[in-house]
mmCIF file of N, CA and C in Angstrom:
data_model
loop_
_atom_site.group_PDB
_atom_site.id
_atom_site.type_symbol
_atom_site.label_atom_id
_atom_site.label_comp_id
_atom_site.label_asym_id
_atom_site.label_seq_id
_atom_site.Cartn_x
_atom_site.Cartn_y
_atom_site.Cartn_z
ATOM 1 N N GLN A 1 -68.640 66.954 -0.308
ATOM 2 C CA GLN A 1 -67.349 66.613 0.243
ATOM 3 C C GLN A 1 -66.567 65.771 -0.756
ATOM 4 N N VAL A 2 -65.247 65.958 -0.763
ATOM 5 C CA VAL A 2 -64.393 65.212 -1.669
ATOM 6 C C VAL A 2 -63.143 64.767 -0.917
ATOM 7 N N GLN A 3 -62.688 63.559 -1.202
ATOM 8 C CA GLN A 3 -61.454 63.031 -0.642
ATOM 9 C C GLN A 3 -60.405 62.978 -1.750
ATOM 10 N N LEU A 4 -59.187 63.425 -1.443
ATOM 11 C CA LEU A 4 -58.133 63.557 -2.431
ATOM 12 C C LEU A 4 -56.955 62.662 -2.068
ATOM 13 N N ILE A 5 -56.436 61.925 -3.050
ATOM 14 C CA ILE A 5 -55.298 61.038 -2.846
ATOM 15 C C ILE A 5 -54.281 61.288 -3.946
ATOM 16 N N GLU A 6 -53.078 61.724 -3.547
ATOM 17 C CA GLU A 6 -52.010 61.978 -4.498
ATOM 18 C C GLU A 6 -51.197 60.712 -4.753
ATOM 19 N N SER A 7 -50.614 60.631 -5.946
ATOM 20 C CA SER A 7 -49.708 59.550 -6.286
ATOM 21 C C SER A 7 -48.750 60.032 -7.359
ATOM 22 N N GLY A 8 -47.708 59.261 -7.614
ATOM 23 C CA GLY A 8 -46.762 59.567 -8.670
ATOM 24 C C GLY A 8 -45.448 60.147 -8.206
ATOM 25 N N GLY A 9 -45.322 60.445 -6.928
ATOM 26 C CA GLY A 9 -44.069 60.959 -6.415
ATOM 27 C C GLY A 9 -43.002 59.881 -6.378
ATOM 28 N N GLY A 10 -41.774 60.313 -6.187
ATOM 29 C CA GLY A 10 -40.664 59.388 -6.127
ATOM 30 C C GLY A 10 -39.351 60.103 -6.307
ATOM 31 N N LEU A 11 -38.330 59.329 -6.623
ATOM 32 C CA LEU A 11 -36.981 59.849 -6.823
ATOM 33 C C LEU A 11 -36.697 59.971 -8.311
ATOM 34 N N VAL A 12 -36.194 61.124 -8.717
ATOM 35 C CA VAL A 12 -35.877 61.369 -10.116
ATOM 36 C C VAL A 12 -34.604 62.206 -10.195
ATOM 37 N N GLN A 13 -33.833 62.005 -11.247
ATOM 38 C CA GLN A 13 -32.623 62.790 -11.446
ATOM 39 C C GLN A 13 -32.954 64.173 -11.979
ATOM 40 N N ALA A 14 -32.096 65.129 -11.664
ATOM 41 C CA ALA A 14 -32.258 66.472 -12.199
ATOM 42 C C ALA A 14 -32.358 66.429 -13.719
ATOM 43 N N GLY A 15 -33.302 67.195 -14.248
ATOM 44 C CA GLY A 15 -33.563 67.191 -15.674
ATOM 45 C C GLY A 15 -34.620 66.205 -16.108
ATOM 46 N N GLY A 16 -35.017 65.324 -15.215
ATOM 47 C CA GLY A 16 -36.014 64.325 -15.529
ATOM 48 C C GLY A 16 -37.426 64.831 -15.346
ATOM 49 N N SER A 17 -38.381 63.904 -15.486
ATOM 50 C CA SER A 17 -39.792 64.247 -15.441
ATOM 51 C C SER A 17 -40.560 63.300 -14.542
ATOM 52 N N LEU A 18 -41.635 63.811 -13.975
ATOM 53 C CA LEU A 18 -42.596 63.026 -13.220
ATOM 54 C C LEU A 18 -43.985 63.567 -13.511
ATOM 55 N N ARG A 19 -44.976 62.705 -13.407
ATOM 56 C CA ARG A 19 -46.361 63.138 -13.479
ATOM 57 C C ARG A 19 -47.070 62.747 -12.194
ATOM 58 N N LEU A 20 -47.545 63.748 -11.470
ATOM 59 C CA LEU A 20 -48.315 63.512 -10.271
ATOM 60 C C LEU A 20 -49.795 63.410 -10.612
ATOM 61 N N SER A 21 -50.502 62.566 -9.881
ATOM 62 C CA SER A 21 -51.934 62.417 -10.048
ATOM 63 C C SER A 21 -52.634 62.683 -8.731
ATOM 64 N N CYS A 22 -53.803 63.260 -8.811
ATOM 65 C CA CYS A 22 -54.654 63.490 -7.655
ATOM 66 C C CYS A 22 -56.013 62.897 -7.977
ATOM 67 N N ALA A 23 -56.322 61.769 -7.366
ATOM 68 C CA ALA A 23 -57.578 61.080 -7.601
ATOM 69 C C ALA A 23 -58.581 61.453 -6.518
ATOM 70 N N ALA A 24 -59.793 61.762 -6.926
ATOM 71 C CA ALA A 24 -60.820 62.206 -6.003
ATOM 72 C C ALA A 24 -61.946 61.190 -5.904
ATOM 73 N N SER A 25 -62.502 61.080 -4.723
ATOM 74 C CA SER A 25 -63.709 60.306 -4.504
ATOM 75 C C SER A 25 -64.721 61.186 -3.789
ATOM 76 N N GLY A 26 -65.977 60.850 -3.942
ATOM 77 C CA GLY A 26 -67.025 61.692 -3.401
ATOM 78 C C GLY A 26 -67.623 62.547 -4.499
ATOM 79 N N ARG A 27 -67.732 63.840 -4.249
ATOM 80 C CA ARG A 27 -68.328 64.742 -5.217
ATOM 81 C C ARG A 27 -67.449 64.909 -6.447
ATOM 82 N N THR A 28 -68.080 65.058 -7.610
ATOM 83 C CA THR A 28 -67.334 65.227 -8.851
ATOM 84 C C THR A 28 -66.462 66.472 -8.799
ATOM 85 N N LEU A 29 -65.297 66.390 -9.422
ATOM 86 C CA LEU A 29 -64.331 67.486 -9.403
ATOM 87 C C LEU A 29 -64.784 68.709 -10.174
ATOM 88 N N MET A 30 -65.804 68.621 -10.970
ATOM 89 C CA MET A 30 -66.245 69.789 -11.722
ATOM 90 C C MET A 30 -66.752 70.902 -10.821
ATOM 91 N N TYR A 31 -66.998 70.621 -9.556
ATOM 92 C CA TYR A 31 -67.456 71.632 -8.610
ATOM 93 C C TYR A 31 -66.309 72.333 -7.887
ATOM 94 N N TYR A 32 -65.056 72.040 -8.264
ATOM 95 C CA TYR A 32 -63.904 72.570 -7.554
ATOM 96 C C TYR A 32 -62.869 73.134 -8.503
ATOM 97 N N ARG A 33 -62.227 74.233 -8.074
ATOM 98 C CA ARG A 33 -60.961 74.618 -8.655
ATOM 99 C C ARG A 33 -59.890 73.786 -7.949
ATOM 100 N N MET A 34 -58.957 73.232 -8.706
ATOM 101 C CA MET A 34 -57.977 72.314 -8.156
ATOM 102 C C MET A 34 -56.597 72.956 -8.116
ATOM 103 N N TYR A 35 -55.820 72.565 -7.116
ATOM 104 C CA TYR A 35 -54.530 73.185 -6.836
ATOM 105 C C TYR A 35 -53.474 72.140 -6.538
ATOM 106 N N TRP A 36 -52.229 72.527 -6.805
ATOM 107 C CA TRP A 36 -51.070 71.839 -6.275
ATOM 108 C C TRP A 36 -50.260 72.824 -5.432
ATOM 109 N N PHE A 37 -49.905 72.411 -4.237
ATOM 110 C CA PHE A 37 -48.986 73.117 -3.361
ATOM 111 C C PHE A 37 -47.799 72.210 -3.075
ATOM 112 N N ARG A 38 -46.734 72.796 -2.559
ATOM 113 C CA ARG A 38 -45.594 71.987 -2.140
ATOM 114 C C ARG A 38 -44.972 72.584 -0.884
ATOM 115 N N GLN A 39 -44.325 71.720 -0.113
ATOM 116 C CA GLN A 39 -43.712 72.138 1.135
ATOM 117 C C GLN A 39 -42.393 71.407 1.317
ATOM 118 N N ALA A 40 -41.319 72.159 1.343
ATOM 119 C CA ALA A 40 -39.995 71.622 1.606
ATOM 120 C C ALA A 40 -39.731 71.654 3.108
ATOM 121 N N PRO A 41 -38.815 70.820 3.607
ATOM 122 C CA PRO A 41 -38.523 70.811 5.044
ATOM 123 C C PRO A 41 -38.128 72.189 5.555
ATOM 124 N N GLY A 42 -38.734 72.599 6.654
ATOM 125 C CA GLY A 42 -38.417 73.876 7.257
ATOM 126 C C GLY A 42 -39.014 75.080 6.576
ATOM 127 N N GLU A 43 -39.839 74.873 5.563
ATOM 128 C CA GLU A 43 -40.438 75.974 4.828
ATOM 129 C C GLU A 43 -41.962 75.894 4.896
ATOM 130 N N GLU A 44 -42.601 77.009 4.601
ATOM 131 C CA GLU A 44 -44.059 77.041 4.589
ATOM 132 C C GLU A 44 -44.581 76.396 3.312
ATOM 133 N N ARG A 45 -45.828 75.958 3.368
ATOM 134 C CA ARG A 45 -46.460 75.390 2.193
ATOM 135 C C ARG A 45 -46.744 76.501 1.185
ATOM 136 N N LYS A 46 -46.367 76.271 -0.078
ATOM 137 C CA LYS A 46 -46.459 77.305 -1.086
ATOM 138 C C LYS A 46 -47.249 76.840 -2.302
ATOM 139 N N PHE A 47 -47.900 77.793 -2.929
ATOM 140 C CA PHE A 47 -48.668 77.548 -4.139
ATOM 141 C C PHE A 47 -47.761 77.140 -5.288
ATOM 142 N N VAL A 48 -48.201 76.173 -6.085
ATOM 143 C CA VAL A 48 -47.484 75.745 -7.279
ATOM 144 C C VAL A 48 -48.307 76.015 -8.532
ATOM 145 N N SER A 49 -49.550 75.537 -8.561
ATOM 146 C CA SER A 49 -50.355 75.646 -9.771
ATOM 147 C C SER A 49 -51.823 75.438 -9.443
ATOM 148 N N SER A 50 -52.696 75.922 -10.311
ATOM 149 C CA SER A 50 -54.122 75.708 -10.152
ATOM 150 C C SER A 50 -54.790 75.622 -11.515
ATOM 151 N N ILE A 51 -56.000 75.065 -11.523
ATOM 152 C CA ILE A 51 -56.778 74.923 -12.746
ATOM 153 C C ILE A 51 -58.247 75.045 -12.392
ATOM 154 N N ASN A 52 -58.995 75.769 -13.226
ATOM 155 C CA ASN A 52 -60.402 75.978 -12.925
ATOM 156 C C ASN A 52 -61.229 74.750 -13.285
ATOM 157 N N TRP A 53 -62.539 74.865 -13.110
ATOM 158 C CA TRP A 53 -63.402 73.686 -13.170
ATOM 159 C C TRP A 53 -63.403 72.981 -14.514
ATOM 160 N N ASN A 54 -63.314 73.740 -15.618
ATOM 161 C CA ASN A 54 -63.368 73.124 -16.942
ATOM 162 C C ASN A 54 -62.021 73.139 -17.665
ATOM 163 N N GLY A 55 -60.967 73.578 -16.997
ATOM 164 C CA GLY A 55 -59.631 73.520 -17.560
ATOM 165 C C GLY A 55 -59.254 74.644 -18.493
ATOM 166 N N ASP A 56 -60.074 75.677 -18.643
ATOM 167 C CA ASP A 56 -59.755 76.759 -19.559
ATOM 168 C C ASP A 56 -58.992 77.905 -18.901
ATOM 169 N N SER A 57 -58.646 77.768 -17.630
ATOM 170 C CA SER A 57 -57.873 78.783 -16.929
ATOM 171 C C SER A 57 -56.887 78.091 -15.999
ATOM 172 N N THR A 58 -55.609 78.435 -16.136
ATOM 173 C CA THR A 58 -54.569 77.863 -15.285
ATOM 174 C C THR A 58 -53.690 78.968 -14.726
ATOM 175 N N SER A 59 -52.994 78.659 -13.643
ATOM 176 C CA SER A 59 -52.101 79.604 -13.006
ATOM 177 C C SER A 59 -50.892 78.850 -12.476
ATOM 178 N N TYR A 60 -49.714 79.503 -12.511
ATOM 179 C CA TYR A 60 -48.477 78.876 -12.090
ATOM 180 C C TYR A 60 -47.629 79.836 -11.269
ATOM 181 N N GLU A 61 -46.938 79.293 -10.287
ATOM 182 C CA GLU A 61 -45.925 80.049 -9.580
ATOM 183 C C GLU A 61 -44.754 80.293 -10.535
ATOM 184 N N ASP A 62 -44.090 81.433 -10.387
ATOM 185 C CA ASP A 62 -43.094 81.850 -11.368
ATOM 186 C C ASP A 62 -41.985 80.820 -11.588
ATOM 187 N N SER A 63 -41.535 80.157 -10.539
ATOM 188 C CA SER A 63 -40.394 79.260 -10.660
ATOM 189 C C SER A 63 -40.691 77.994 -11.458
ATOM 190 N N VAL A 64 -41.970 77.673 -11.681
ATOM 191 C CA VAL A 64 -42.311 76.455 -12.415
ATOM 192 C C VAL A 64 -42.892 76.739 -13.787
ATOM 193 N N LYS A 65 -43.085 77.994 -14.137
ATOM 194 C CA LYS A 65 -43.632 78.341 -15.445
ATOM 195 C C LYS A 65 -42.730 77.819 -16.557
ATOM 196 N N GLY A 66 -43.342 77.188 -17.551
ATOM 197 C CA GLY A 66 -42.591 76.615 -18.649
ATOM 198 C C GLY A 66 -42.075 75.224 -18.389
ATOM 199 N N ARG A 67 -42.129 74.764 -17.143
ATOM 200 C CA ARG A 67 -41.654 73.428 -16.790
ATOM 201 C C ARG A 67 -42.788 72.501 -16.336
ATOM 202 N N PHE A 68 -43.759 73.049 -15.626
ATOM 203 C CA PHE A 68 -44.871 72.260 -15.095
ATOM 204 C C PHE A 68 -46.141 72.568 -15.882
ATOM 205 N N THR A 69 -46.993 71.563 -16.018
ATOM 206 C CA THR A 69 -48.281 71.729 -16.667
ATOM 207 C C THR A 69 -49.353 71.032 -15.843
ATOM 208 N N ILE A 70 -50.385 71.773 -15.481
ATOM 209 C CA ILE A 70 -51.502 71.204 -14.746
ATOM 210 C C ILE A 70 -52.630 70.883 -15.724
ATOM 211 N N SER A 71 -53.323 69.787 -15.484
ATOM 212 C CA SER A 71 -54.458 69.408 -16.312
ATOM 213 C C SER A 71 -55.463 68.653 -15.454
ATOM 214 N N ARG A 72 -56.656 68.477 -15.992
ATOM 215 C CA ARG A 72 -57.669 67.743 -15.245
ATOM 216 C C ARG A 72 -58.525 66.927 -16.195
ATOM 217 N N ASP A 73 -59.040 65.822 -15.691
ATOM 218 C CA ASP A 73 -59.950 64.956 -16.411
ATOM 219 C C ASP A 73 -61.134 64.721 -15.484
ATOM 220 N N ASN A 74 -62.166 65.528 -15.654
ATOM 221 C CA ASN A 74 -63.315 65.436 -14.755
ATOM 222 C C ASN A 74 -64.038 64.100 -14.866
ATOM 223 N N ALA A 75 -64.025 63.492 -16.055
ATOM 224 C CA ALA A 75 -64.673 62.204 -16.233
ATOM 225 C C ALA A 75 -64.015 61.131 -15.378
ATOM 226 N N ARG A 76 -62.709 61.240 -15.176
ATOM 227 C CA ARG A 76 -61.980 60.301 -14.335
ATOM 228 C C ARG A 76 -61.787 60.816 -12.915
ATOM 229 N N ASN A 77 -62.286 62.009 -12.625
ATOM 230 C CA ASN A 77 -62.134 62.623 -11.309
ATOM 231 C C ASN A 77 -60.666 62.675 -10.884
ATOM 232 N N THR A 78 -59.827 63.139 -11.809
ATOM 233 C CA THR A 78 -58.391 63.149 -11.577
ATOM 234 C C THR A 78 -57.779 64.450 -12.077
ATOM 235 N N VAL A 79 -56.821 64.976 -11.315
ATOM 236 C CA VAL A 79 -56.023 66.138 -11.685
ATOM 237 C C VAL A 79 -54.569 65.701 -11.786
ATOM 238 N N TYR A 80 -53.850 66.283 -12.740
ATOM 239 C CA TYR A 80 -52.470 65.897 -12.992
ATOM 240 C C TYR A 80 -51.543 67.100 -12.893
ATOM 241 N N LEU A 81 -50.297 66.832 -12.560
ATOM 242 C CA LEU A 81 -49.245 67.823 -12.646
ATOM 243 C C LEU A 81 -48.059 67.182 -13.351
ATOM 244 N N GLN A 82 -47.861 67.552 -14.614
ATOM 245 C CA GLN A 82 -46.714 67.081 -15.370
ATOM 246 C C GLN A 82 -45.530 67.980 -15.055
ATOM 247 N N MET A 83 -44.456 67.401 -14.552
ATOM 248 C CA MET A 83 -43.283 68.150 -14.124
ATOM 249 C C MET A 83 -42.102 67.743 -14.985
ATOM 250 N N ASN A 84 -41.592 68.686 -15.756
ATOM 251 C CA ASN A 84 -40.448 68.459 -16.622
ATOM 252 C C ASN A 84 -39.269 69.312 -16.160
ATOM 253 N N SER A 85 -38.081 68.948 -16.627
ATOM 254 C CA SER A 85 -36.859 69.683 -16.298
ATOM 255 C C SER A 85 -36.736 69.911 -14.799
ATOM 256 N N LEU A 86 -36.935 68.859 -14.039
ATOM 257 C CA LEU A 86 -36.935 68.974 -12.586
ATOM 258 C C LEU A 86 -35.568 69.370 -12.052
ATOM 259 N N GLU A 87 -35.589 70.160 -10.999
ATOM 260 C CA GLU A 87 -34.394 70.666 -10.345
ATOM 261 C C GLU A 87 -34.385 70.227 -8.888
ATOM 262 N N PRO A 88 -33.202 70.154 -8.258
ATOM 263 C CA PRO A 88 -33.171 69.800 -6.829
ATOM 264 C C PRO A 88 -34.045 70.703 -5.972
ATOM 265 N N GLU A 89 -34.201 71.954 -6.369
ATOM 266 C CA GLU A 89 -35.032 72.895 -5.630
ATOM 267 C C GLU A 89 -36.514 72.540 -5.681
ATOM 268 N N ASP A 90 -36.905 71.626 -6.569
ATOM 269 C CA ASP A 90 -38.286 71.168 -6.629
ATOM 270 C C ASP A 90 -38.593 70.094 -5.590
ATOM 271 N N THR A 91 -37.594 69.611 -4.882
ATOM 272 C CA THR A 91 -37.791 68.580 -3.874
ATOM 273 C C THR A 91 -38.720 69.085 -2.778
ATOM 274 N N ALA A 92 -39.797 68.351 -2.543
ATOM 275 C CA ALA A 92 -40.794 68.760 -1.562
ATOM 276 C C ALA A 92 -41.875 67.688 -1.492
ATOM 277 N N VAL A 93 -42.714 67.805 -0.482
ATOM 278 C CA VAL A 93 -43.963 67.064 -0.461
ATOM 279 C C VAL A 93 -44.984 67.874 -1.249
ATOM 280 N N TYR A 94 -45.604 67.246 -2.222
ATOM 281 C CA TYR A 94 -46.584 67.913 -3.071
ATOM 282 C C TYR A 94 -47.986 67.534 -2.628
ATOM 283 N N TYR A 95 -48.814 68.544 -2.428
ATOM 284 C CA TYR A 95 -50.171 68.366 -1.942
ATOM 285 C C TYR A 95 -51.187 68.794 -2.986
ATOM 286 N N CYS A 96 -52.195 67.994 -3.157
ATOM 287 C CA CYS A 96 -53.356 68.348 -3.953
ATOM 288 C C CYS A 96 -54.380 69.018 -3.046
ATOM 289 N N ALA A 97 -55.053 70.042 -3.555
ATOM 290 C CA ALA A 97 -56.061 70.742 -2.780
ATOM 291 C C ALA A 97 -57.225 71.145 -3.678
ATOM 292 N N ALA A 98 -58.371 71.383 -3.066
ATOM 293 C CA ALA A 98 -59.574 71.760 -3.790
ATOM 294 C C ALA A 98 -60.231 72.960 -3.129
ATOM 295 N N ARG A 99 -60.725 73.861 -3.965
ATOM 296 C CA ARG A 99 -61.478 75.019 -3.500
ATOM 297 C C ARG A 99 -62.819 75.026 -4.214
ATOM 298 N N ILE A 100 -63.882 75.228 -3.469
ATOM 299 C CA ILE A 100 -65.222 75.210 -4.033
ATOM 300 C C ILE A 100 -65.307 76.215 -5.174
ATOM 301 N N ARG A 101 -65.793 75.751 -6.321
ATOM 302 C CA ARG A 101 -65.841 76.540 -7.545
ATOM 303 C C ARG A 101 -66.506 77.898 -7.347
ATOM 304 N N ALA A 102 -67.610 77.947 -6.636
ATOM 305 C CA ALA A 102 -68.374 79.175 -6.465
ATOM 306 C C ALA A 102 -67.627 80.245 -5.684
ATOM 307 N N ARG A 103 -66.551 79.894 -4.982
ATOM 308 C CA ARG A 103 -65.800 80.861 -4.194
ATOM 309 C C ARG A 103 -64.778 81.629 -5.020
ATOM 310 N N GLY A 104 -64.570 81.228 -6.271
ATOM 311 C CA GLY A 104 -63.650 81.934 -7.136
ATOM 312 C C GLY A 104 -62.200 81.574 -6.887
ATOM 313 N N PHE A 105 -61.298 82.404 -7.419
ATOM 314 C CA PHE A 105 -59.878 82.101 -7.384
ATOM 315 C C PHE A 105 -59.218 82.590 -6.110
ATOM 316 N N SER A 106 -58.348 81.754 -5.558
ATOM 317 C CA SER A 106 -57.426 82.124 -4.500
ATOM 318 C C SER A 106 -56.251 81.168 -4.556
ATOM 319 N N SER A 107 -55.062 81.661 -4.224
ATOM 320 C CA SER A 107 -53.871 80.817 -4.231
ATOM 321 C C SER A 107 -53.219 80.714 -2.859
ATOM 322 N N THR A 108 -53.954 81.022 -1.807
ATOM 323 C CA THR A 108 -53.425 80.965 -0.453
ATOM 324 C C THR A 108 -53.880 79.684 0.235
ATOM 325 N N THR A 109 -53.017 79.122 1.066
ATOM 326 C CA THR A 109 -53.311 77.842 1.705
ATOM 327 C C THR A 109 -54.563 77.898 2.564
ATOM 328 N N GLY A 110 -54.797 79.015 3.239
ATOM 329 C CA GLY A 110 -55.929 79.127 4.132
ATOM 330 C C GLY A 110 -57.273 79.136 3.437
ATOM 331 N N ASP A 111 -57.289 79.350 2.129
ATOM 332 C CA ASP A 111 -58.538 79.398 1.386
ATOM 333 C C ASP A 111 -58.922 78.067 0.757
ATOM 334 N N MET A 112 -58.107 77.039 0.938
ATOM 335 C CA MET A 112 -58.444 75.729 0.396
ATOM 336 C C MET A 112 -59.485 75.042 1.275
ATOM 337 N N ASP A 113 -60.404 74.318 0.652
ATOM 338 C CA ASP A 113 -61.451 73.619 1.375
ATOM 339 C C ASP A 113 -61.096 72.172 1.704
ATOM 340 N N TYR A 114 -60.304 71.516 0.853
ATOM 341 C CA TYR A 114 -59.920 70.126 1.054
ATOM 342 C C TYR A 114 -58.470 69.931 0.675
ATOM 343 N N TRP A 115 -57.815 69.023 1.388
ATOM 344 C CA TRP A 115 -56.413 68.698 1.159
ATOM 345 C C TRP A 115 -56.202 67.196 1.051
ATOM 346 N N GLY A 116 -55.280 66.792 0.176
ATOM 347 C CA GLY A 116 -54.766 65.444 0.202
ATOM 348 C C GLY A 116 -53.661 65.328 1.231
ATOM 349 N N LYS A 117 -53.133 64.122 1.406
ATOM 350 C CA LYS A 117 -52.095 63.886 2.406
ATOM 351 C C LYS A 117 -50.683 64.080 1.876
ATOM 352 N N GLY A 118 -50.521 64.251 0.581
ATOM 353 C CA GLY A 118 -49.234 64.583 0.002
ATOM 354 C C GLY A 118 -48.501 63.394 -0.585
ATOM 355 N N THR A 119 -47.604 63.686 -1.521
ATOM 356 C CA THR A 119 -46.704 62.699 -2.106
ATOM 357 C C THR A 119 -45.325 63.332 -2.237
ATOM 358 N N LEU A 120 -44.293 62.589 -1.878
ATOM 359 C CA LEU A 120 -42.941 63.127 -1.819
ATOM 360 C C LEU A 120 -42.262 63.036 -3.177
ATOM 361 N N VAL A 121 -41.696 64.159 -3.604
ATOM 362 C CA VAL A 121 -40.881 64.230 -4.814
ATOM 363 C C VAL A 121 -39.464 64.594 -4.402
ATOM 364 N N THR A 122 -38.507 63.762 -4.778
ATOM 365 C CA THR A 122 -37.101 64.012 -4.483
ATOM 366 C C THR A 122 -36.327 64.057 -5.791
ATOM 367 N N VAL A 123 -35.643 65.165 -6.023
ATOM 368 C CA VAL A 123 -34.867 65.359 -7.240
ATOM 369 C C VAL A 123 -33.396 65.331 -6.858
ATOM 370 N N SER A 124 -32.673 64.369 -7.384
ATOM 371 C CA SER A 124 -31.264 64.202 -7.063
ATOM 372 C C SER A 124 -30.396 64.908 -8.082
ATOM 373 N N VAL A 125 -29.175 65.229 -7.659
ATOM 374 C CA VAL A 125 -28.223 65.890 -8.550
ATOM 375 C C VAL A 125 -27.470 64.877 -9.389
#
């Protein structure tokens, strides 16, 4: 079992940058593929990015490709999402999630095994 806590959200101007962190306690993160999802008001929770157990495979939703970078530091039990060139459309609650490594890749919300409580990112014009 792993507990996930997101941090780093806040208010930023369009074109600016933020780095989100997901700190884990419990089992080491090397046993999980890690994900970021986001949910805007009135919308469903959607996939943003994922990274495999050792960081050699990443995936991104089309709208964030070239702007967001996911990374992980298993020694610190932390996953990061570097967000550059932020747009108002990026405003959402961002959630960290974990999927058991042995289950392979999935980018759907129902296939996640653990969720954090989220951190709010607001991008102003």
